[in-house]
GROMACS .gro file of C-alpha atoms in nm:
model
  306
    1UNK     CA    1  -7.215   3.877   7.868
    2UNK     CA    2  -7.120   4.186   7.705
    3UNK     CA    3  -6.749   4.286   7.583
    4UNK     CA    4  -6.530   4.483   7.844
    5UNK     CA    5  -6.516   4.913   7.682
    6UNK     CA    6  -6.300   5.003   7.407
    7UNK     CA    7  -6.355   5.221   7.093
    8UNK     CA    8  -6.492   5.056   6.778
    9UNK     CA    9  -6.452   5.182   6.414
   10UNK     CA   10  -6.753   5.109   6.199
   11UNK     CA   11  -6.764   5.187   5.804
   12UNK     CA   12  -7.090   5.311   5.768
   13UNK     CA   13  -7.290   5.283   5.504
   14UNK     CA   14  -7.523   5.515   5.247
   15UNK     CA   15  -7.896   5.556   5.353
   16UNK     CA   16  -7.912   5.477   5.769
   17UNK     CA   17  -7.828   5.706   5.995
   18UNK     CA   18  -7.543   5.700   6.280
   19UNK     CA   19  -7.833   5.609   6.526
   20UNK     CA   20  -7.929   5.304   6.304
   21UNK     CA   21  -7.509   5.220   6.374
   22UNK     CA   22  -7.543   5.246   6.721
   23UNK     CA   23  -7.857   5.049   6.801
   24UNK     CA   24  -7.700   4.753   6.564
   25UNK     CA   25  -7.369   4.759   6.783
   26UNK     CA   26  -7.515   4.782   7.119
   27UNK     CA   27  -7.701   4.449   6.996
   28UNK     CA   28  -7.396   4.280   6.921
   29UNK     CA   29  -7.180   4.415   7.173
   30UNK     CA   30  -7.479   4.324   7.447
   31UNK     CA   31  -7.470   4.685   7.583
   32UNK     CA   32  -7.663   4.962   7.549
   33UNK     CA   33  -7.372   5.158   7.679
   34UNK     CA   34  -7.256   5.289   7.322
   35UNK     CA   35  -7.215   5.657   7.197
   36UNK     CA   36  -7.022   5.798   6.881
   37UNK     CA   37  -6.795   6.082   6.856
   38UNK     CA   38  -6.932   6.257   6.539
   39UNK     CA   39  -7.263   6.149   6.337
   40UNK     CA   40  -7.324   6.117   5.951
   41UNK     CA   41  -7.578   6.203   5.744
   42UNK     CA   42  -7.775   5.934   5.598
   43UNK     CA   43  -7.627   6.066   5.236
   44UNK     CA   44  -7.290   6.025   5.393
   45UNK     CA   45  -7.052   5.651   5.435
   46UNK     CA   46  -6.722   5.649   5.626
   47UNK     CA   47  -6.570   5.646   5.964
   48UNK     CA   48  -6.800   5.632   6.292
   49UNK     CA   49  -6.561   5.615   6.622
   50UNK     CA   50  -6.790   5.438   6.851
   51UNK     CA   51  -6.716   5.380   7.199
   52UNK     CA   52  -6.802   5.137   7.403
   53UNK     CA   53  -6.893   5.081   7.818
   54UNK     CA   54  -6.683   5.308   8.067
   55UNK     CA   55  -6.484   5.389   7.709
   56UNK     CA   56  -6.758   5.600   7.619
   57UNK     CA   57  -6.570   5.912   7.851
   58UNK     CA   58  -6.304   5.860   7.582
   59UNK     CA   59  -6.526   6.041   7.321
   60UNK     CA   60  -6.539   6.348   7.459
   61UNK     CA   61  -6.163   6.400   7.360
   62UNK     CA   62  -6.214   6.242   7.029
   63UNK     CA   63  -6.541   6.439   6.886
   64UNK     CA   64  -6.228   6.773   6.852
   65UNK     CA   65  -6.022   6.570   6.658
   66UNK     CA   66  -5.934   6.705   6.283
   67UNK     CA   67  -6.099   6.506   5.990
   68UNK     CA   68  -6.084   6.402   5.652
   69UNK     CA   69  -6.386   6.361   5.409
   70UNK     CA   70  -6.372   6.282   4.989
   71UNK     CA   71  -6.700   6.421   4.859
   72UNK     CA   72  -6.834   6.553   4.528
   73UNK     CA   73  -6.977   6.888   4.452
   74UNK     CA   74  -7.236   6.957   4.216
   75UNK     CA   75  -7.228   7.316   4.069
   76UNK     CA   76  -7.522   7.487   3.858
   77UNK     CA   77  -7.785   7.493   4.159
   78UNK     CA   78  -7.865   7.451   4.532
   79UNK     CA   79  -8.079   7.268   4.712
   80UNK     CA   80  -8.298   7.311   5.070
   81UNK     CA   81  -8.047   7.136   5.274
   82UNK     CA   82  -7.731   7.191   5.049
   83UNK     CA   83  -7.674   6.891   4.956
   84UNK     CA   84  -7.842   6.602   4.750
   85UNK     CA   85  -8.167   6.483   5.023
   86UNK     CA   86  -8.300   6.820   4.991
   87UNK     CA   87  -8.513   6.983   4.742
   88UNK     CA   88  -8.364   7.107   4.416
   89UNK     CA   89  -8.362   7.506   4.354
   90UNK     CA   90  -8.443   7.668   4.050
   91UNK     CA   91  -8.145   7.657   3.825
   92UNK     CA   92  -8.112   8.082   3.643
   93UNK     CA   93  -7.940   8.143   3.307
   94UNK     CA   94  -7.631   8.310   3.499
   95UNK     CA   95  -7.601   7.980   3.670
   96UNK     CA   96  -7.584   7.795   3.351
   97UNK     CA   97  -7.365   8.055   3.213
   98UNK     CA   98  -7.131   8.079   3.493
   99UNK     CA   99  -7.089   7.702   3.520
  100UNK     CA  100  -6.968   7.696   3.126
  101UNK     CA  101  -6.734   7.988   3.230
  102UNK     CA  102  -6.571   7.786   3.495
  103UNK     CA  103  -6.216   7.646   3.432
  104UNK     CA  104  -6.043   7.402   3.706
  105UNK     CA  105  -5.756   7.707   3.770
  106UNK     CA  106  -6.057   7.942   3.852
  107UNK     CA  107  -6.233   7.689   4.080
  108UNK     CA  108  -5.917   7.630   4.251
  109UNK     CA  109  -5.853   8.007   4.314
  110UNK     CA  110  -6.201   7.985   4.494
  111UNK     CA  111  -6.144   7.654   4.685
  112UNK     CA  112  -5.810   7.832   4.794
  113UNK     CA  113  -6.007   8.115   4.971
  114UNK     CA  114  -6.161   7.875   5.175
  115UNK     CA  115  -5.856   7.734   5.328
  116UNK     CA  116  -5.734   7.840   5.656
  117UNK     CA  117  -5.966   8.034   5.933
  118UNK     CA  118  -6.330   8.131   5.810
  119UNK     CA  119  -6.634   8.250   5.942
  120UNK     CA  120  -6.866   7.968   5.829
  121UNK     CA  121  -7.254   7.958   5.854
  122UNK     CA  122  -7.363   7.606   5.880
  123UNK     CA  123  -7.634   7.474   5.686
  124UNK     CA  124  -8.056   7.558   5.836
  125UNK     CA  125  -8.092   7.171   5.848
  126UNK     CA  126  -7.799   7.088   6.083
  127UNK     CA  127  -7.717   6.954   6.412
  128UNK     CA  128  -7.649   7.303   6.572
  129UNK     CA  129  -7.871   7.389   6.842
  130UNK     CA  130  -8.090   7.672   6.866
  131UNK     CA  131  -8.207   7.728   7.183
  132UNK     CA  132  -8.179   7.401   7.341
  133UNK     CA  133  -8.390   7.277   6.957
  134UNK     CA  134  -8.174   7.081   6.667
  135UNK     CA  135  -8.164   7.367   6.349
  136UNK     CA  136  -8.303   7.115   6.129
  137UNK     CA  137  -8.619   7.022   6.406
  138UNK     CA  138  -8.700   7.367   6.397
  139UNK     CA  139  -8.675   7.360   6.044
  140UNK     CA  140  -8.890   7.096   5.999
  141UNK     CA  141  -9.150   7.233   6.230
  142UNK     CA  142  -9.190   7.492   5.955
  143UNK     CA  143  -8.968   7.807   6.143
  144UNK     CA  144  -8.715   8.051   5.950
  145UNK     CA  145  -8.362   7.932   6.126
  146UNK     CA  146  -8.128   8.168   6.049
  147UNK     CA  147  -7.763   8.063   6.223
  148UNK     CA  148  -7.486   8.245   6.321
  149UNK     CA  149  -7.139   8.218   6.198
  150UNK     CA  150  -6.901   8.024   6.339
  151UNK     CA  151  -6.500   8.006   6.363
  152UNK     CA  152  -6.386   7.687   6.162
  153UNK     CA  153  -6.035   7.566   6.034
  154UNK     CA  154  -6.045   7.414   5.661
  155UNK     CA  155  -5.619   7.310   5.691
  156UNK     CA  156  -5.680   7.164   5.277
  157UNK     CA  157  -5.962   7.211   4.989
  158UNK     CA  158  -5.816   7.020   4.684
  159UNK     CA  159  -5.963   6.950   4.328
  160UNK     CA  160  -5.909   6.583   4.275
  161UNK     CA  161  -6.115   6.609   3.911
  162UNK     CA  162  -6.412   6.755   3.733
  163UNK     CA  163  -6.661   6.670   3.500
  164UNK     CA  164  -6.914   6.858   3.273
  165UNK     CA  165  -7.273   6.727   3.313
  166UNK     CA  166  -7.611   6.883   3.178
  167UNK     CA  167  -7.633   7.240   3.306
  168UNK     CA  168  -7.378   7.132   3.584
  169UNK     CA  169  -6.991   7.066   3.666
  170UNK     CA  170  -6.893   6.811   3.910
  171UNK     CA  171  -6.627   6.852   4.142
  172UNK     CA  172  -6.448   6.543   4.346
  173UNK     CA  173  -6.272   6.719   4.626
  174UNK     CA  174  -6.080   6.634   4.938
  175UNK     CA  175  -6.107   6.856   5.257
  176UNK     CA  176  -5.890   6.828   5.551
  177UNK     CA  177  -6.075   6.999   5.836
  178UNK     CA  178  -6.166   7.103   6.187
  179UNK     CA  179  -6.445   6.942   6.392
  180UNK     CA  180  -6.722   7.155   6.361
  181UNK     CA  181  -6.682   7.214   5.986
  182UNK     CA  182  -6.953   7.167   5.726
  183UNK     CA  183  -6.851   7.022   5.374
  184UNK     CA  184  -7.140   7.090   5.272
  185UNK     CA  185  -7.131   7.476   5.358
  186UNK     CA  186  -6.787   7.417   5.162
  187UNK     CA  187  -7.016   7.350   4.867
  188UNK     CA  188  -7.250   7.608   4.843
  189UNK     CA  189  -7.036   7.850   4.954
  190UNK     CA  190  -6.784   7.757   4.654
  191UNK     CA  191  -7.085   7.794   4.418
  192UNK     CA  192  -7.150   8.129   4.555
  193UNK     CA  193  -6.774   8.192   4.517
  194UNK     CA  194  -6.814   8.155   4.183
  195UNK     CA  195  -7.149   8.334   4.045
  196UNK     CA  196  -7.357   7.978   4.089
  197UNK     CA  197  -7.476   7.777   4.315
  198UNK     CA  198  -7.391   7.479   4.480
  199UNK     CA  199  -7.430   7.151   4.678
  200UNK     CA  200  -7.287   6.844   4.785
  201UNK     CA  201  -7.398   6.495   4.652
  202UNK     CA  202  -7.165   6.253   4.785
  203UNK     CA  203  -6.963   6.237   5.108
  204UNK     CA  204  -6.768   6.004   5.288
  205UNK     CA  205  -6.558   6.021   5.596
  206UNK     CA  206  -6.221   5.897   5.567
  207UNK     CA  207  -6.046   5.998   5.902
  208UNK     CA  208  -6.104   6.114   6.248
  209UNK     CA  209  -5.780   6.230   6.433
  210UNK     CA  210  -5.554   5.870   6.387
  211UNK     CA  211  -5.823   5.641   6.314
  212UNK     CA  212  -5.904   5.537   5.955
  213UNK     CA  213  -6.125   5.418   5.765
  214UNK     CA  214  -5.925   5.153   5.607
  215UNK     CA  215  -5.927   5.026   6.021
  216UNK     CA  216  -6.305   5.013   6.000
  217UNK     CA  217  -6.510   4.721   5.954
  218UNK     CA  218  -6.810   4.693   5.774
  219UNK     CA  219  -7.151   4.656   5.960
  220UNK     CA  220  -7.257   4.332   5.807
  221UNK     CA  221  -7.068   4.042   5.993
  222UNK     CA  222  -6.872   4.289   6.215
  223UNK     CA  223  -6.695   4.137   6.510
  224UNK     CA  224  -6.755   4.341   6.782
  225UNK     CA  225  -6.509   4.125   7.060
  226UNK     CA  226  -6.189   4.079   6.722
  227UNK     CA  227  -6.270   4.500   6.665
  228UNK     CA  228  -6.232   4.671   6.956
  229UNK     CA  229  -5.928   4.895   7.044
  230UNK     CA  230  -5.863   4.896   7.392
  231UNK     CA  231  -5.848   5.244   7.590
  232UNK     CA  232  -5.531   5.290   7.675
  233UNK     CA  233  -5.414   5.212   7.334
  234UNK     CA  234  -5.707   5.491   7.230
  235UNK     CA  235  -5.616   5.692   7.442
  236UNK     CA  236  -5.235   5.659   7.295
  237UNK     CA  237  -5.385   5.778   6.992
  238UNK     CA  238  -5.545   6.049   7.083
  239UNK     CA  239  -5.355   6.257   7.365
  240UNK     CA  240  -5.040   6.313   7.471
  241UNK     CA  241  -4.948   6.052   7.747
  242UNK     CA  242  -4.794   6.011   8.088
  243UNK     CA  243  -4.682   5.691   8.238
  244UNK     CA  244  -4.772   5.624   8.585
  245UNK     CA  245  -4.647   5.380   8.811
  246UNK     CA  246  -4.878   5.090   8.993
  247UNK     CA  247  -4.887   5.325   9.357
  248UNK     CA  248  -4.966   5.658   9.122
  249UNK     CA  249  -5.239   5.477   8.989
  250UNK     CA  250  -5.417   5.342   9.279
  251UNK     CA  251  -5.396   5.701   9.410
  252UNK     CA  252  -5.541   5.851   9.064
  253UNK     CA  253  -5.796   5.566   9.060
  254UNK     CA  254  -5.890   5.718   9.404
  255UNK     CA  255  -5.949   6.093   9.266
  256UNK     CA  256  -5.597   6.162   9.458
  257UNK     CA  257  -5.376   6.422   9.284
  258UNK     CA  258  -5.050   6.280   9.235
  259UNK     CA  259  -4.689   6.481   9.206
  260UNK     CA  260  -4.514   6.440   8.882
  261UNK     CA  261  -4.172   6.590   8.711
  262UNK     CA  262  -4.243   6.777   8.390
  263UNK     CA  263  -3.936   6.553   8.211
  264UNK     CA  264  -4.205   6.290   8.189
  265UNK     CA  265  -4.518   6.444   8.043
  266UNK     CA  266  -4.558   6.446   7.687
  267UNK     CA  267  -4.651   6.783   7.604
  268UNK     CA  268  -4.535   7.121   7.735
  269UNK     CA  269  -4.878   7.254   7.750
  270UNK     CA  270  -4.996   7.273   8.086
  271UNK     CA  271  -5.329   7.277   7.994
  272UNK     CA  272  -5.360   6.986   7.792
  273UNK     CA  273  -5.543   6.711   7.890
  274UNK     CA  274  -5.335   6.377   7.899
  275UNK     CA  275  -5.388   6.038   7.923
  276UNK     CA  276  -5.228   5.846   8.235
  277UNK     CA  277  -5.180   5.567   8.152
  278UNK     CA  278  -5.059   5.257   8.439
  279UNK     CA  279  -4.850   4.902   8.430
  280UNK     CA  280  -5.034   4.617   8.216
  281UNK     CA  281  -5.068   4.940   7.929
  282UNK     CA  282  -5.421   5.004   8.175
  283UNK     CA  283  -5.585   5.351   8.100
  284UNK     CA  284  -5.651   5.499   8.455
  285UNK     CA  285  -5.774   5.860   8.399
  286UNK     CA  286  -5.754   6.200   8.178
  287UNK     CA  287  -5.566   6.388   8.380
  288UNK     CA  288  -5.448   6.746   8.378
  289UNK     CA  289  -5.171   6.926   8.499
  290UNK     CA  290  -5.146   7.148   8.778
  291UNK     CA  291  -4.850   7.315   8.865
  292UNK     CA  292  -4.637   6.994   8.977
  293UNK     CA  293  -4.924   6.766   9.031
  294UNK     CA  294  -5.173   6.537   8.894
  295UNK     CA  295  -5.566   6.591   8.886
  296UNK     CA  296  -5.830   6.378   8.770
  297UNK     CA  297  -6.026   6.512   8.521
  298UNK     CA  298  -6.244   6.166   8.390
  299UNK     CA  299  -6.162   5.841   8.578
  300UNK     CA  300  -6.174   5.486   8.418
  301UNK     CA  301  -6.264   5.175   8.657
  302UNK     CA  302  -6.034   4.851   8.600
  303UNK     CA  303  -6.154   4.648   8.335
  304UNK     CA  304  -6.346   4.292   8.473
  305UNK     CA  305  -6.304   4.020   8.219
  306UNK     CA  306  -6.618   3.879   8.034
   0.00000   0.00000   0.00000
């Protein structure tokens, strides 16, 4: 029999994709039941926040959480997909010059005009959808995808160190970001920045909202049953909560609104989704506020023990 729901945190490796992750845990967990908020390239390693069973409605209110990635940029030339699976471009003599021009206070001066609010055009090969089609299907199918900007938060950009290869500078970076961001638009748009071109060659995901990668376990011998994080405490680490008594929650387990005082709701945002949470620390629905009630906005059924 399968494990009751709760959210699992998987480090994954280089060279299988997020799907690979999933099919392995729904083996081991015994349910098919299993989504992820937030893929990773192939290229990429780090966090995946699984979820598991009725925990699954969890990851909608996960996949918006901020997050932080190490990578490394390589600067002298681009590739197809902007970063290292795709095929190189032809290096020019003003790349090669520009790259021996660079100095770590003038790269910094460029990484520092990516922080805060930008318009940011993800990369022809991503995930966006172009009417109803994956970018990078489309691409693949041999079509010109052009995308449109988007709004994106990059909250830090840092220069951890550099070195000089052939023709090239290497950049180890952190980037503190909102979801929705690509690092590796970061990187060629930092090239560009600076009179080259650029791309990303290594990435890994270090944090999601409050969940870490030093939490995650690694997908060889992973313990699915020792691993998972209960909803409620998820949930307690993800949105603000309200406590709810044993009556409140048999009504909001019922789709009933529910009348609450403002003194006992986390936020002051009245349009915030929250976690209600009930007695036995029992996650019973994302709830949101109206006026001086309760409404049910996802419901969670009581856990049955394996």
């Amino acid at each position: 029999m399968g494990v009751n729901s709760g959210i699992l945190l998987v480090d994954k490796p280089q060279g299988i994709t997020s799907h690979d992750v999933v099919a392995r845990m729904r083996r081991l967990a015994g349910t098919r039941k299993i989504g992820h908020a937030g893929t990773l390239d192939p290229m990429a390693t780090g966090l995946l926040v699984l979820g598991v069973d009725s925990a699954t409605r969890l990851l909608h209110y996960l996949v918006g959480l901020d997050k932080e990635y190490f990578a490394t940029i390589r600067l002298g030339w681009g590739t197809t997909t902007d970063d290292a699976e795709g095929e190189p471009l032809p290096a020019t003599d003003a790349d090669r010059a520009a790259v021996a021009a660079l100095t770590d206070e003038s790269i910094r001066d460029a990484m520092l005009r990516q922080v805060g609010e930008i318009d940011q055009v993800p990369s022809a090969v991503s995930a966006v959808k172009v009417d109803g089609r994956r970018a990078y299907q489309r691409v693949r199918d041999g079509e010109q995808v052009e995308l449109a900007s988007r709004r994106v938060t990059v909250s830090v950009f840092e220069l951890l160190a550099s070195r000089t290869g052939d023709g090239c500078l290497d950049l180890d970076v952190r980037v503190e970001c909102s979801s929705g961001t690509y690092v590796r638009a970061l990187a060629r748009d930092l090239g560009s920045a600076l009179g080259t071109a650029g791309h990303l060659t290594a990435l890994r995901r270090s944090r999601i909202g409050r969940y870490s990668v030093d939490e995650a376990g690694e997908l060889e011998g992973f313990d699915v049953a020792a691993s998972l994080i209960g909803p409620a405490d998820a949930a307690r680490r993800s949105l603000p909560v309200v406590e709810v008594t044993g009556a409140e929650a048999v009504d909001l387990g019922h789709g009933k609104r529910v009348a609450v005082d403002a003194a006992r709701i986390a936020t002051s945002d009245r349009h915030a989704s929250l976690a209600a949470i009930g007695p036995g620390n029992r996650l019973i629905a994302i709830v949101e506020r109206r006026g001086d009630q309760l409404k049910v906005v996802t419901g969670f059924p009581q856990e049955v023990q394996s």
